[in-house]
XYZ file of C-alpha atoms in Angstrom:
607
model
C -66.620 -137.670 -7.441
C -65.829 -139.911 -4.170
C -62.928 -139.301 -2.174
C -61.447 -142.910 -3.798
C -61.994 -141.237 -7.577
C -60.162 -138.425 -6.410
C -57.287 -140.137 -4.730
C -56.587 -142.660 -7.314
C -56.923 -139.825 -10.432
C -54.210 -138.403 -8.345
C -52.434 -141.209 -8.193
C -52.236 -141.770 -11.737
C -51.631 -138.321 -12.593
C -48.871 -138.883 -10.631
C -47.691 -141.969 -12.278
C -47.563 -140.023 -15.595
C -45.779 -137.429 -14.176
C -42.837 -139.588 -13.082
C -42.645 -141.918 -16.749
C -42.408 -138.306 -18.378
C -39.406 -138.009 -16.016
C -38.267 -141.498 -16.447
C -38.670 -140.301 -20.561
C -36.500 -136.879 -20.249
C -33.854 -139.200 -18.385
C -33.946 -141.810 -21.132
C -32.683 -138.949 -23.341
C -29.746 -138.656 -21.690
C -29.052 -142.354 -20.576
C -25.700 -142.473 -21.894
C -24.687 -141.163 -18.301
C -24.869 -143.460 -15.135
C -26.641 -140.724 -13.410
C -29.687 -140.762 -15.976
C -29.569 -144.649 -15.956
C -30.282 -144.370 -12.269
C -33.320 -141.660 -12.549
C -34.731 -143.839 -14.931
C -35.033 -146.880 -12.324
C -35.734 -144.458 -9.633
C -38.920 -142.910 -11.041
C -39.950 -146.306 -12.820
C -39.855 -147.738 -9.350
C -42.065 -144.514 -7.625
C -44.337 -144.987 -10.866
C -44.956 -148.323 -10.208
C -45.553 -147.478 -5.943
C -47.633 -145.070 -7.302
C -50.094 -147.168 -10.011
C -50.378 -149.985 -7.448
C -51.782 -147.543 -4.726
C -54.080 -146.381 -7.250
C -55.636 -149.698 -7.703
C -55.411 -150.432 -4.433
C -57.849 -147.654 -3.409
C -59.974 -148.780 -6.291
C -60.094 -152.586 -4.816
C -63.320 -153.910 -4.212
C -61.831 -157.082 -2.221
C -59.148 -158.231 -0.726
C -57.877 -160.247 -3.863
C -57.590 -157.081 -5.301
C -55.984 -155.475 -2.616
C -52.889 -158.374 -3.010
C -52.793 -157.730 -6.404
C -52.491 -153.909 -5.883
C -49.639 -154.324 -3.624
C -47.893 -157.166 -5.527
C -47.624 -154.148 -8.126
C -46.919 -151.518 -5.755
C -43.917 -154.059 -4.358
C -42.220 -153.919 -7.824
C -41.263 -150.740 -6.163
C -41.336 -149.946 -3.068
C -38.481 -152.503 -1.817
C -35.818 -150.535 -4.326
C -36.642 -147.091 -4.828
C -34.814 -145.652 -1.599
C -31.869 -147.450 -2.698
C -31.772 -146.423 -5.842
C -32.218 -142.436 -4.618
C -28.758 -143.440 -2.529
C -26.688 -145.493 -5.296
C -27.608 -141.889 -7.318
C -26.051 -140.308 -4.264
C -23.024 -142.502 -4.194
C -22.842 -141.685 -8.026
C -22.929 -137.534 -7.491
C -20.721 -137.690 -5.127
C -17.941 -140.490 -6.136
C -17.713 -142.413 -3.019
C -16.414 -145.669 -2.752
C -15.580 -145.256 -7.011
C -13.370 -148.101 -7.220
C -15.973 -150.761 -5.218
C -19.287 -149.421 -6.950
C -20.170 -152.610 -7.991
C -19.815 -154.967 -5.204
C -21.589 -151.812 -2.826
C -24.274 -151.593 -5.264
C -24.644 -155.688 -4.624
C -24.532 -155.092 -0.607
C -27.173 -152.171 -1.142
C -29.759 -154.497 -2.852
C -29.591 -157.209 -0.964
C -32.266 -156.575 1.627
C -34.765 -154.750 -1.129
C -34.537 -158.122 -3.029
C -34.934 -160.101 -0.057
C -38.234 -157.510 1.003
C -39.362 -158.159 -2.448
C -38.890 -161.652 -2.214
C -40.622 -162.247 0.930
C -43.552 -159.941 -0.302
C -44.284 -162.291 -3.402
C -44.551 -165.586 -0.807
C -45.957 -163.735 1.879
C -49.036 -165.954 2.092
C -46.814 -168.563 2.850
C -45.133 -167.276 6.226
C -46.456 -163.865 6.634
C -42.807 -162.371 7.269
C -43.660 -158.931 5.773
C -47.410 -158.593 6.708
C -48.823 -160.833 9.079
C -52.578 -160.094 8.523
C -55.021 -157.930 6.742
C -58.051 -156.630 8.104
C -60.910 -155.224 6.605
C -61.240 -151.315 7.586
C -65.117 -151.297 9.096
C -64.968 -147.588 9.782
C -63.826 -145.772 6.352
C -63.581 -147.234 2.624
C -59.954 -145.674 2.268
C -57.938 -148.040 2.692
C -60.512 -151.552 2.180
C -57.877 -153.549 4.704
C -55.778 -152.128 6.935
C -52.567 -154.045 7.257
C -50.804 -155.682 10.611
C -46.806 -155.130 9.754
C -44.301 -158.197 9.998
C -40.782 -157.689 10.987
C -39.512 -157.289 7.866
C -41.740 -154.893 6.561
C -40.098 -152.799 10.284
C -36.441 -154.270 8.964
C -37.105 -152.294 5.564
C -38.523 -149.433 6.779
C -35.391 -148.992 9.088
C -33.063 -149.714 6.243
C -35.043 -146.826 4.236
C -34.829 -144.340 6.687
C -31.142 -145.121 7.540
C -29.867 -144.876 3.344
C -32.063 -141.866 3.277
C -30.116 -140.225 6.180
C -26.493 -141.321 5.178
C -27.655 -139.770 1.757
C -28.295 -136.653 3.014
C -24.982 -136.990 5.080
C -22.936 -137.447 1.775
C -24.368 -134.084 -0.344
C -23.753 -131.681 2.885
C -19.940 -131.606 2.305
C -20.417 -131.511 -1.448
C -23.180 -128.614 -1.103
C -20.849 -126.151 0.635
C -17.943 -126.593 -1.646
C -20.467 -126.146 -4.560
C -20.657 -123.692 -7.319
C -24.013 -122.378 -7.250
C -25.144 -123.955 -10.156
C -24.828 -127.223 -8.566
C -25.848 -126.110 -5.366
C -29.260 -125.823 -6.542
C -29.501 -129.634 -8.303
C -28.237 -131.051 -5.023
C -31.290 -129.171 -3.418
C -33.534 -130.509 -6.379
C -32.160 -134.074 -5.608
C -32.691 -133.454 -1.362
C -36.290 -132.618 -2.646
C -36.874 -135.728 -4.573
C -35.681 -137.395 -1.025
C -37.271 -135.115 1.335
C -40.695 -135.005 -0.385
C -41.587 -138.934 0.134
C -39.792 -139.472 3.994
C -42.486 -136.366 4.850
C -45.662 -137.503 3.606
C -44.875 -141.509 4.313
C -44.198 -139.772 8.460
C -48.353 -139.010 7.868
C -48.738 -142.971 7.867
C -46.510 -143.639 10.888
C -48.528 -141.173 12.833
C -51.482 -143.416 13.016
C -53.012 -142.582 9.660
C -54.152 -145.223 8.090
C -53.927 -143.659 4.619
C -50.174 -144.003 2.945
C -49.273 -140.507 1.485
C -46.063 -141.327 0.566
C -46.752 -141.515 -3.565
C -48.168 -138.619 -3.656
C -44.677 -137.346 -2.305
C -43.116 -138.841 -5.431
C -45.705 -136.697 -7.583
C -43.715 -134.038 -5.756
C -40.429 -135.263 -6.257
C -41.590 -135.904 -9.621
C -42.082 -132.108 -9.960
C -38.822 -131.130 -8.572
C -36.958 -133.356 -11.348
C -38.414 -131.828 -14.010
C -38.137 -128.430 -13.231
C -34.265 -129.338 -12.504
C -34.017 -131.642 -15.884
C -35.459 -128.571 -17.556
C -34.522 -125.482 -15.279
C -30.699 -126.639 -14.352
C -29.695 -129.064 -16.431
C -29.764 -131.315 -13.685
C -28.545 -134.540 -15.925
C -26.692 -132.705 -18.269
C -23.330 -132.749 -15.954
C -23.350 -134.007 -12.296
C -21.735 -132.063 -9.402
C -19.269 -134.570 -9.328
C -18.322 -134.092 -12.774
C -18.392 -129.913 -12.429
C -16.435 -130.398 -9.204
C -13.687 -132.981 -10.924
C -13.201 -130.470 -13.631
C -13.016 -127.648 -11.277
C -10.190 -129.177 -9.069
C -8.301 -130.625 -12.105
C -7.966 -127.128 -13.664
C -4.409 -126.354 -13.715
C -4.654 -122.541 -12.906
C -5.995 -121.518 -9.866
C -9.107 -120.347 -9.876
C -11.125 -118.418 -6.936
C -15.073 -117.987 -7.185
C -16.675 -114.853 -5.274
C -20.530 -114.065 -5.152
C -22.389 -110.631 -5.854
C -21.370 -109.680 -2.340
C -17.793 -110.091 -2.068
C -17.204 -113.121 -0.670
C -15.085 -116.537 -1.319
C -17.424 -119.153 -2.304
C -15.210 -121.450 -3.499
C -11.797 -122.434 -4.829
C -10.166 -125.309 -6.264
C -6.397 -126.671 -5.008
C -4.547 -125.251 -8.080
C -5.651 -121.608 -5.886
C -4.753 -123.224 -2.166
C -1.093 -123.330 -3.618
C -1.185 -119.481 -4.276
C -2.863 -118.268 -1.909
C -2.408 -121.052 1.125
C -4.215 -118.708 3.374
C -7.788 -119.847 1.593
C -7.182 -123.518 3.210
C -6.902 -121.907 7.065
C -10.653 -120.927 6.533
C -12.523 -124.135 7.262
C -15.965 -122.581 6.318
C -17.279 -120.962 3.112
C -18.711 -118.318 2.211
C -16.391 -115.981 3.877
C -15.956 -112.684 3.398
C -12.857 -111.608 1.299
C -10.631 -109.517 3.217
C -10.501 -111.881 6.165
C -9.140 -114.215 3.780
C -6.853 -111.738 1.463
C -6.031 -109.299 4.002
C -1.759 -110.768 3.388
C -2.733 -109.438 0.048
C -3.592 -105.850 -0.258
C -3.118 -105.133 -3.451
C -4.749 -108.350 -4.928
C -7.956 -106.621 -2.608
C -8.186 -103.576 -4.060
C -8.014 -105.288 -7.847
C -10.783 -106.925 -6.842
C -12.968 -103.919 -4.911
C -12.302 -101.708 -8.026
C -13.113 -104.451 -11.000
C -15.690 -103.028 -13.132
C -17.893 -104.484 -14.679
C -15.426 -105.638 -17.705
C -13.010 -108.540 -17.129
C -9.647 -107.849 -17.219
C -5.727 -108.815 -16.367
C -2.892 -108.333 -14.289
C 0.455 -109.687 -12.524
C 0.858 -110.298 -9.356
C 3.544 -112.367 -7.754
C 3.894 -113.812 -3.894
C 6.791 -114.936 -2.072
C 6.887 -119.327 -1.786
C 10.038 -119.613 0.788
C 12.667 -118.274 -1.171
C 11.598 -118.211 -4.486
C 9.553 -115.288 -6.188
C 6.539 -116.810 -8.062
C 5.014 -114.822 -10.905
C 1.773 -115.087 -12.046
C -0.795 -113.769 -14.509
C -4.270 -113.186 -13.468
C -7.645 -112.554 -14.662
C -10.620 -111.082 -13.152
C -14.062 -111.769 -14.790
C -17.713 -111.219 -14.255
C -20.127 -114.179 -13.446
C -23.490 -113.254 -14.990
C -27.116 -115.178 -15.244
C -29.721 -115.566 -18.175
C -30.707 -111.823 -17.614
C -27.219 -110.610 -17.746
C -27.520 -109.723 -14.095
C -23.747 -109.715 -12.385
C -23.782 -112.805 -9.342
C -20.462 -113.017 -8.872
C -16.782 -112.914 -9.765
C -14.118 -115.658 -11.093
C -10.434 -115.139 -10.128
C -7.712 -117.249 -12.239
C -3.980 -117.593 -11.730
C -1.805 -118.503 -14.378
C 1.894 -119.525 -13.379
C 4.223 -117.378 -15.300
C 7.223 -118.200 -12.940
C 9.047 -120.247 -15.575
C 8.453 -117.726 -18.304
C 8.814 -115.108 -15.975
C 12.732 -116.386 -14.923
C 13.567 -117.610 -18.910
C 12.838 -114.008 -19.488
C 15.425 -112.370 -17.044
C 18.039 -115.494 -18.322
C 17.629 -114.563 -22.165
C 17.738 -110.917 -20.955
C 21.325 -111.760 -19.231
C 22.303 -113.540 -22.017
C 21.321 -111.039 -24.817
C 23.287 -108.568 -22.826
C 26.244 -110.870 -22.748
C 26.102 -111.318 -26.329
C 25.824 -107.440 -26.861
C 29.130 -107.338 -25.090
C 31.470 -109.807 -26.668
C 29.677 -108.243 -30.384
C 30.943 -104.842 -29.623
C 34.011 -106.022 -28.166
C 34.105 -108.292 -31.639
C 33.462 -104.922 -33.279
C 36.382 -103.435 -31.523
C 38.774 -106.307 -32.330
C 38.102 -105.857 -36.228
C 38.688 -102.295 -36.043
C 42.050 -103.180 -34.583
C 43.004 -105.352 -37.572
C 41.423 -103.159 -39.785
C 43.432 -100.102 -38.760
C 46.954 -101.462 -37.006
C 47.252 -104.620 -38.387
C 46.487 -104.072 -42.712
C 48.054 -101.101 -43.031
C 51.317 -102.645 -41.460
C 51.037 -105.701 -43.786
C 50.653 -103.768 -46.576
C 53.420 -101.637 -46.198
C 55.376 -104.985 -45.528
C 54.432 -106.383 -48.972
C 55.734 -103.300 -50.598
C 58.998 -103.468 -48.798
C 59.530 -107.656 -50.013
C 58.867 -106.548 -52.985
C 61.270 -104.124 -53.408
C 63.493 -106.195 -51.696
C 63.150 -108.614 -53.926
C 63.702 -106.850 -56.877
C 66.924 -105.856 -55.945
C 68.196 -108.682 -54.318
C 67.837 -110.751 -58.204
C 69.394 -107.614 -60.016
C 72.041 -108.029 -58.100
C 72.532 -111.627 -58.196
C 72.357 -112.146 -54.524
C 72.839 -115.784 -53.549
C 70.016 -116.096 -50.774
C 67.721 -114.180 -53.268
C 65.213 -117.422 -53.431
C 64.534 -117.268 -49.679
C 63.534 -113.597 -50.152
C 61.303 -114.584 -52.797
C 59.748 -117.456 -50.183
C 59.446 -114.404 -47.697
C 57.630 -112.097 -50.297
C 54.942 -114.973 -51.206
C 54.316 -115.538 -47.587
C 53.737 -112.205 -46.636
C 51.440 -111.396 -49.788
C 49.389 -114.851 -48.788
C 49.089 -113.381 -45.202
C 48.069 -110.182 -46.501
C 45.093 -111.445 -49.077
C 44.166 -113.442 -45.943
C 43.569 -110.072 -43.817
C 41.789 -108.437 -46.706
C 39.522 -111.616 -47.152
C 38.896 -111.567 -43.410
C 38.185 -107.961 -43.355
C 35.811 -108.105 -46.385
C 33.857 -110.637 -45.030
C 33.359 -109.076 -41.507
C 31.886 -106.128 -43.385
C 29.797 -107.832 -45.593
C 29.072 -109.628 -42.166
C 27.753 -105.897 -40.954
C 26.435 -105.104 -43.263
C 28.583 -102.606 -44.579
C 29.576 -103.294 -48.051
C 27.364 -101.270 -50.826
C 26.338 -103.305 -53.757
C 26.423 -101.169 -56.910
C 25.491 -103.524 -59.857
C 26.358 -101.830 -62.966
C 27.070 -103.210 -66.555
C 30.627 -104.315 -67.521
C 32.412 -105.487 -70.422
C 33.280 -109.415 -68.953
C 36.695 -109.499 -71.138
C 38.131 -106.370 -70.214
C 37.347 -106.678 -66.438
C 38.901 -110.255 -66.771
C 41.941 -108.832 -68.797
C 42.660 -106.946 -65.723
C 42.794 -109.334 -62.899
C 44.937 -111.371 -65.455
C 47.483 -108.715 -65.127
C 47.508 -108.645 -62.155
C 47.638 -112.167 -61.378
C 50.568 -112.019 -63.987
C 53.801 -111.287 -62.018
C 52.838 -113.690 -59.240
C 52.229 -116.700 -62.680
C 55.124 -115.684 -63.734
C 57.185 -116.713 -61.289
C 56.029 -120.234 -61.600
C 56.283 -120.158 -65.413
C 52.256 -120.554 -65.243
C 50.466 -119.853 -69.098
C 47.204 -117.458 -68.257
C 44.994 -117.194 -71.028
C 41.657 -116.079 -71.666
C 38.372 -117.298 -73.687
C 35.834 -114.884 -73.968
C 33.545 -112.864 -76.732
C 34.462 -109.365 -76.821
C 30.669 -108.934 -76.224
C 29.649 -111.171 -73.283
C 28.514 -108.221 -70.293
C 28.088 -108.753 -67.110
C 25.667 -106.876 -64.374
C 27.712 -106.814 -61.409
C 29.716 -105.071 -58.488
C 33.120 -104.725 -59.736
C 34.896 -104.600 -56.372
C 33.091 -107.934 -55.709
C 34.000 -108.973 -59.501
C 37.650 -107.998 -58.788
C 37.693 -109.990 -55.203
C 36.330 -113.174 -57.077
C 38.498 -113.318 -59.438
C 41.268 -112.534 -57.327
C 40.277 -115.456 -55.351
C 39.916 -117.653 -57.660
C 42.796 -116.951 -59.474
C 45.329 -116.546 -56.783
C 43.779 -120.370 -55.991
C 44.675 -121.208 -59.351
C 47.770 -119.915 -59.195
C 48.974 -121.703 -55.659
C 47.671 -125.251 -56.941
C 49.491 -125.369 -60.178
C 53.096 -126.686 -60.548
C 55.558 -125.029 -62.820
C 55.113 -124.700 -66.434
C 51.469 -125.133 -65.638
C 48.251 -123.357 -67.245
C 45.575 -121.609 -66.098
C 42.623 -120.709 -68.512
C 39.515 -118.822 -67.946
C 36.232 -118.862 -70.621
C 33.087 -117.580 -70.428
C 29.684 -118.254 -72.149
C 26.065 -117.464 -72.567
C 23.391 -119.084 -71.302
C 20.069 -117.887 -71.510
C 20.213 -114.728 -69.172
C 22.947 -115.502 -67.783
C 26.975 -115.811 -68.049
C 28.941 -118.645 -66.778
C 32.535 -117.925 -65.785
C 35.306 -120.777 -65.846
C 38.577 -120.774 -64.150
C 40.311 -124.118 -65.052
C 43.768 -124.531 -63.940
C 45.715 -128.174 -64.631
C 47.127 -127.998 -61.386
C 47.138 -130.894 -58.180
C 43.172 -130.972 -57.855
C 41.689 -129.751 -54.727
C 42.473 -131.950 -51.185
C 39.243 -133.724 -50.426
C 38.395 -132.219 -47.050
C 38.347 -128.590 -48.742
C 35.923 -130.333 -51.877
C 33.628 -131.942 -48.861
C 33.458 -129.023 -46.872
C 32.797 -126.626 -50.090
C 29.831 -129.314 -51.176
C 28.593 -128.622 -47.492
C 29.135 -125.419 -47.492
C 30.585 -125.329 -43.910
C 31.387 -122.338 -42.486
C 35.127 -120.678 -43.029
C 35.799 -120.673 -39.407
C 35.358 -124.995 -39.190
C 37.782 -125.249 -42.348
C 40.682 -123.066 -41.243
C 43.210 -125.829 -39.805
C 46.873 -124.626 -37.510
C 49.476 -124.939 -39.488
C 47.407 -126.163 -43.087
C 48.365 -123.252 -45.683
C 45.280 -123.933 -47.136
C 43.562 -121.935 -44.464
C 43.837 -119.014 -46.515
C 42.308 -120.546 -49.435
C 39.604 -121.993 -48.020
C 38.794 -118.703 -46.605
C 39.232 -117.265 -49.848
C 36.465 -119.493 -51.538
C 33.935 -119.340 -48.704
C 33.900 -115.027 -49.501
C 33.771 -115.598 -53.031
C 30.837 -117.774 -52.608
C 29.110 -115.583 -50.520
C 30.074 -112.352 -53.214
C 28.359 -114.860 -56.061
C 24.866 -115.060 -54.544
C 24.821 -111.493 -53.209
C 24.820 -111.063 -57.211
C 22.377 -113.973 -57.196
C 24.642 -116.473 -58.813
C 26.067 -119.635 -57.671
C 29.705 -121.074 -57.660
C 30.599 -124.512 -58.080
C 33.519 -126.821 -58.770
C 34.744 -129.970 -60.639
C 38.263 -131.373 -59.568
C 40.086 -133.955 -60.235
C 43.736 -135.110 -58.062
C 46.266 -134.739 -60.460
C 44.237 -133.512 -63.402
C 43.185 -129.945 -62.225
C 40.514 -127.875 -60.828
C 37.715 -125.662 -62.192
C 35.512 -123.415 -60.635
C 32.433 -121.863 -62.408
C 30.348 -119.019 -61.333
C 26.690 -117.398 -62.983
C 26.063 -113.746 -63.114
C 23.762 -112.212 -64.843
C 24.406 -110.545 -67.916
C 23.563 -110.160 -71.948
C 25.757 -110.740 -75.458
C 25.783 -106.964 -76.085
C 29.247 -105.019 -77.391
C 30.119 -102.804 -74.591
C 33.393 -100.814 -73.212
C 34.895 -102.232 -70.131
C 33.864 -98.310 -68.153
C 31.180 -97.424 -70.574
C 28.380 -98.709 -68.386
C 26.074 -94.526 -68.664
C 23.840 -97.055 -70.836
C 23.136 -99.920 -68.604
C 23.209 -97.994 -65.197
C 20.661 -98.797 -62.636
C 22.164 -97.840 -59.590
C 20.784 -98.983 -56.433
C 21.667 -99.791 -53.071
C 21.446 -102.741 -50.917
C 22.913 -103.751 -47.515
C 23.389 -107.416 -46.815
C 24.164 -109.633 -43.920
C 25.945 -112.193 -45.614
């Protein structure tokens, strides 16, 4: 085999090796970048399988021919190398397009001028037939524009080179090594085409694309050199939020992004990396030693640095950087701003202790009306109604007002006893003992009860209900609601008026009625009932109806602690009812004789 066999089987080994790089990058030619490589090494391929037939020519027709291929890319593949340069590295992002037009323009005038070069010999002036060696058949007398392009060439090739040196130190390692994988692809073809400038007459430079051809694949397949570009790993880098700090196997700052700068501001004073650690972090002792004593598990920690006068928290995490053979190569240091959360925390803190302060001093207050203020009224309602009492035996004439002053203070007083049940069903304090009762007799008794205060207004209490309707329930509770609801019943209806309360089965469970024929309910205590507003948004200065309202917010709360429900139907001028479920069975039992039915438990409530 000749030395021309041997050059031009190079040659085309060479040519293959680039389309199976042009073929990997069609894979992937949904990014710009691959787009690119695809042109790149279809324009080597082509510089590379027009040499090879040009070493094969037997004339000089041939020869033309050989270099009209080779010119379908030797006039862009330089440029192309640098648009993929401009691409990596973002420049000039928002006027791509019109650079990418000013880049081509000479390559498309060199190609140009290479197709109608016969007619004014512009790119090479003449060719003359090589007398001494058969490699190359004609040696070639240069034009000025074939010096113009090789000065453009070498110029985009240098201002390339210029553009990845910032990028490389900045890097992550990863991408360090496809920007060196990219310089070779560059590198590779300037070297061997300095061979033909040297005063050889054979051109090396494809066989420099074979090597740059190399070089791509092993990054394509070694470092996923089109998978993401630098410029994507270094946009996602700085637009991470937290800070984040990279250190290699020995200790030292490789990189950071800006999140980091605004932590630690030190780490922009340091204008070259890799640096060693403590020159950098020596303001920070203790974030040092974290670091010197990580193991080799990641972990967390707080830390916090003083920004002028404010105290900034944040949360960081150490972890291990670690290669396909699980070999440590460095470190990655995050920092999460917990500031915010940090200062919420102390405010809910204050706030909580605040609150813990006005409850017991709300604890305090009942305790006061519980002890100095009930007792006091209590005594005062015995006193009226003695008072009373003896004021109509004896015929005394202002004996009504006394009356006036007896209802008054007994309204007050089942005010302060609805108050203080609530609060403790509030705390929690009042045991629920559901046991069975006999409905009628436990009804019986708040009707007597109840019965003085009717009485006095003439009012008819009757009662509707089978002798064997029983009820599970808590009888203080039982007592309370009907003492609610009656004394309601009571206040509402005029003199001579009726008040009438039924019962019934249904299913598992009894319904209790209280109907009175009285005024109706006022429609702001009916809305606010249907709402179920709190008592403290009905009680109005100087409304008597406070009381009331008060009164039937408990009781509703006492009918679901039973799991029951109240409701009401009123009508102005016709009369009121109110209804309430327990639950409860048609079975004959004694109003105390509950040693059958008992299944005593205890539950505390918060209302």
């Amino acid at each position: 085999m000749d030395i021309r066999q041997w050059m031009s089987g190079s040659l085309f080994f060479a040519t293959a090796l680039m389309l199976f790089v042009s073929f990997l990058s069609y894979r992937k030619r949904h990014l710009p970048v691959a787009k690119t490589m695809i042109l790149i090494m279809l324009s080597a391929a082509c510089y590379s399988l027009g040499y090879a037939f040009e070493v094969l020519s037997r004339s000089l027709d041939e020869v033309k021919l050989s270099l009209q291929i080779e010119y379908l890319g030797i006039p862009f593949v330089t440029t192309l190398w640098f648009f993929q340069v401009i691409q990596f590295t973002g420049t000039a992002s928002r006027y791509r397009k019109r650079l990418a037009v000013l880049l081509f323009v000479i390559p498309a005038a060199v190609f140009f001028l290479h197709m109608t070069n016969d007619w004014h010999h512009l790119v090479y002036e003449q060719y003359v037939l090589n007398e001494s060696a058969t490699i190359p058949l004609y040696t070639t007398v240069k034009g000025p524009w074939y010096k113009v392009h090789t000065v453009y060439n070498y110029s985009i090739l240098l201002f390339g080179m210029l553009l990845f040196i910032p990028m490389y130190w900045r890097a992550l390692p990863a991408v360090r090594k496809q920007i060196v994988v990219l310089l070779l692809g560059a590198v590779a073809p300037m070297f061997f085409n300095l061979f033909f400038w040297t005063g050889s007459n054979v051109d090396l430079t494809p066989f420099g694309f074979a090597v740059s051809g190399i070089a791509y694949v092993w990054g394509i397949l070694r470092f996923n050199l089109l998978r993401l570009t630098p410029l994507a790993m270094a946009k996602v880098f700085e637009t991470i939020r937290d800070g984040v700090v990279l250190f290699d196997y020995e200790g030292q700052i490789v990189s950071y992004n800006s999140a980091a700068e605004k932590v630690l501001p030190e780490l922009g004073l340091t204008k070259r990396y890799p640096v060693d650690m403590e020159k950098v972090l020596s303001a920070s002792p203790e974030l040092l030693e974290r670091i010197r004593a990580a193991s080799d598990e990641d972990e967390r920690f707080p830390f916090h640095r003083f920004h002028g006068n404010r105290k900034r928290h944040y949360s960081c995490s150490l972890s291990f950087i670690y290669d396909s053979g699980r070999v440590t190569i460095g470190k990655i240091l995050m920092f999460n701003d917990i500031t915010e959360l940090k200062e919420s925390e102390a405010g809910l803190r204050e706030n909580a202790r605040q609150l813990f302060e006005l409850n017991a001093f709300k604890d305090k207050l009942f305790t006061v009306v519980a002890h100095d203020i009930r007792d006091p009224f209590a005594l005062l309602v015995s006193l009226t109604e003695l008072l009373g009492d003896e004021l109509t035996a004896a015929d005394f004439e202002h004996a009504e007002l006394v009356r006036e002053l007896k209802g008054q203070v007994q309204s007050t007083f089942h005010l302060v006893e609805n108050l203080l049940d609530w609060y403790r069903s509030q705390k929690g304090k009042v045991v629920f003992h559901p046991l069975g009762w006999n409905l009628q007799q436990v009804v019986r008794q708040a009707l007597l009860l109840a019965g003085s205060r009717a009485g006095m207004k003439q009012i008819q209490l009757t009662e509707q209900i089978d002798e064997k309707l029983t009820v599970r329930a808590d009888k203080e509770m039982l007592d309370l609601i009907l003492r609610n609801l009656l004394s309601n019943a009571i206040k509402f209806t005029g003199l001579g008026g009726m008040i009438e309360i039924g019962a019934k089965l249904e299913g598992d469970r009894i319904v209790v009625s209280v109907r009175d024929n009285g005024a109706g309910m006022d429609d702001q205590t009916s809305e606010l009932l249907r709402l179920e507003e709190p008592f403290l948004k009905v009680m109005v200065n100087g409304d008597d109806s406070g009381d009331t309202r008060f009164g039937l917010a408990l009781t509703r709360e006492f009918v679901r602690i039973h799991g029951g429900s109240l409701w009401f139907e009123s009508k102005p001028g016709v009369g009121t009812t109110f209804s309430f479920s327990l639950s409860g069975s048609a079975v004959r039992l004694d109003a105390f004789d509950n040693g059958g039915m008992e299944e005593d438990y205890e539950s505390d409530f918060g209302g």
